[in-house]
């Protein structure tokens, strides 16, 4: 029987932070070891160039993100790990889908609408600085998903709309050309923590409140010390449910450790001590991977070879799917 196919992309901009780790990378790495499902993970570098015109940044971020996932133990025998730009069938399919995607549907994409809104508020032309890449972003995402006939697409809340748009595009295509594409489903896992950042809001690059996942031990300790707390003194009882320090603790601790820390909050643990314990807890979990990460950054050839193997496996499926699609729309097989 065909295995359940789960696929997700990681846009290669920026440095992974603890929020990405807890919310996306850690669960995905665990899932990669489950032989009952077929996991597909890819570096979405064609999506990255929508936001970044800095080639060095795109290159660097691809390497860092690939090294991060590998260092954390992604099982590349079981899961298929590749780079979007190594699969030429994806942009090929993206164009074909562009011809099935309703412009009116794309007009409603949140990311695009937000960009227009920002222009209007600034008194600028509504389309100022908006590329066709940004506008067509959901179509490329649909191509990512359909090219491997993925069933489930684990994403953050902000991406659910894009997966729904992909379903819509698939339905239109299938209506015209016969049932070629599987209708994908967005999967939002409510059980994984949305980590809070230094200022107590959701940890996010756009809030500049992040703690980088693999910064040095010394800097990690410093970052944790910057987490905002209140002015309660040592000895005064503190409310764990109102504390970012405790919320982050819980994302890394066992349930028993969480209960223990709750008790210490009630007993008036000093903020400095709570933070120092938090540092130890996080560092114990990530230190071995940090070491491996540094080794991988020093050996980009190895990272490259992993991605190549992944791309070869992935392309076998992509080529077949594109043959089917080309045939369905009346364009013959490739030369
Ligand atoms: N747009 C997604 C994000 O920024 C990344 C992504 C690209 C993706 N293509 C995808 C996710 C396909 C799921 C499926 O998070």
Tab-separated table of N, CA and C and ligand atoms in Angstrom, residues 7-11 42 44 47 51 84 137 140-142 144-145 153-156 158-159 162-163, ligand 1:
chain	number	residue	atom	x	y	z
A	7	UNK	N	4.606	16.397	3.570
A	7	UNK	CA	5.627	17.251	2.956
A	7	UNK	C	5.608	18.653	3.553
A	8	UNK	N	6.789	19.179	3.799
A	8	UNK	CA	6.826	20.594	4.185
A	8	UNK	C	8.108	21.287	3.728
A	9	UNK	N	7.984	22.581	3.496
A	9	UNK	CA	9.112	23.371	3.009
A	9	UNK	C	9.583	24.356	4.062
A	10	UNK	N	10.860	24.699	3.978
A	10	UNK	CA	11.444	25.656	4.913
A	10	UNK	C	12.055	26.770	4.069
A	11	UNK	N	11.521	27.967	4.202
A	11	UNK	CA	12.067	29.084	3.424
A	11	UNK	C	13.448	29.426	3.953
A	42	UNK	N	11.995	20.045	2.378
A	42	UNK	CA	12.866	20.703	1.406
A	42	UNK	C	13.182	22.141	1.783
A	44	UNK	N	13.211	25.711	0.689
A	44	UNK	CA	12.450	26.470	-0.303
A	44	UNK	C	13.250	27.697	-0.735
A	47	UNK	N	11.463	30.204	-2.935
A	47	UNK	CA	10.643	31.120	-2.139
A	47	UNK	C	11.520	32.187	-1.467
A	51	UNK	N	11.951	37.188	-1.168
A	51	UNK	CA	12.188	38.173	-0.109
A	51	UNK	C	13.592	38.733	-0.140
A	84	UNK	N	14.643	22.726	-3.199
A	84	UNK	CA	13.645	23.031	-4.238
A	84	UNK	C	14.290	23.326	-5.597
A	137	UNK	N	3.320	33.559	-5.145
A	137	UNK	CA	3.881	32.709	-4.091
A	137	UNK	C	3.040	31.453	-3.827
A	140	UNK	N	3.537	28.696	-6.558
A	140	UNK	CA	4.787	27.940	-6.427
A	140	UNK	C	4.659	26.923	-5.289
A	141	UNK	N	4.009	27.341	-4.234
A	141	UNK	CA	3.813	26.431	-3.105
A	141	UNK	C	2.932	25.246	-3.510
A	142	UNK	N	1.934	25.516	-4.322
A	142	UNK	CA	1.076	24.425	-4.818
A	142	UNK	C	1.912	23.447	-5.640
A	144	UNK	N	5.084	22.837	-5.320
A	144	UNK	CA	5.909	22.072	-4.367
A	144	UNK	C	5.152	20.853	-3.849
A	145	UNK	N	3.887	21.079	-3.599
A	145	UNK	CA	3.076	20.036	-2.957
A	145	UNK	C	2.632	18.988	-3.977
A	153	UNK	N	0.268	18.423	4.743
A	153	UNK	CA	1.264	19.490	4.723
A	153	UNK	C	1.279	20.170	6.093
A	154	UNK	N	2.217	19.790	6.958
A	154	UNK	CA	2.290	20.443	8.276
A	154	UNK	C	2.822	21.863	8.109
A	155	UNK	N	2.069	22.813	8.604
A	155	UNK	CA	2.466	24.223	8.466
A	155	UNK	C	2.049	25.015	9.694
A	156	UNK	N	2.579	26.201	9.801
A	156	UNK	CA	2.117	27.149	10.815
A	156	UNK	C	0.794	27.757	10.357
A	158	UNK	N	-0.100	30.673	9.692
A	158	UNK	CA	-0.022	31.679	8.626
A	158	UNK	C	0.005	31.059	7.233
A	159	UNK	N	0.271	29.748	7.153
A	159	UNK	CA	0.399	29.113	5.842
A	159	UNK	C	-0.824	28.291	5.443
A	162	UNK	N	-2.538	29.260	2.233
A	162	UNK	CA	-1.832	28.876	1.012
A	162	UNK	C	-2.142	27.433	0.623
A	163	UNK	N	-2.231	26.577	1.619
A	163	UNK	CA	-2.532	25.171	1.310
A	163	UNK	C	-3.981	25.056	0.810
B	1	LIG	N1	5.840	29.134	2.535
B	1	LIG	C1	6.283	28.255	3.567
B	1	LIG	C2	6.746	29.083	4.787
B	1	LIG	O1	7.201	30.192	4.619
B	1	LIG	C3	7.413	27.378	3.100
B	1	LIG	C4	6.965	26.522	1.987
B	1	LIG	C5	7.284	26.664	0.661
B	1	LIG	C6	6.115	25.402	2.090
B	1	LIG	N2	6.686	25.691	-0.062
B	1	LIG	C7	5.970	24.896	0.782
B	1	LIG	C8	5.474	24.775	3.160
B	1	LIG	C9	5.165	23.783	0.518
B	1	LIG	C10	4.672	23.678	2.891
B	1	LIG	C11	4.526	23.180	1.578
B	1	LIG	O2	6.665	28.603	5.882
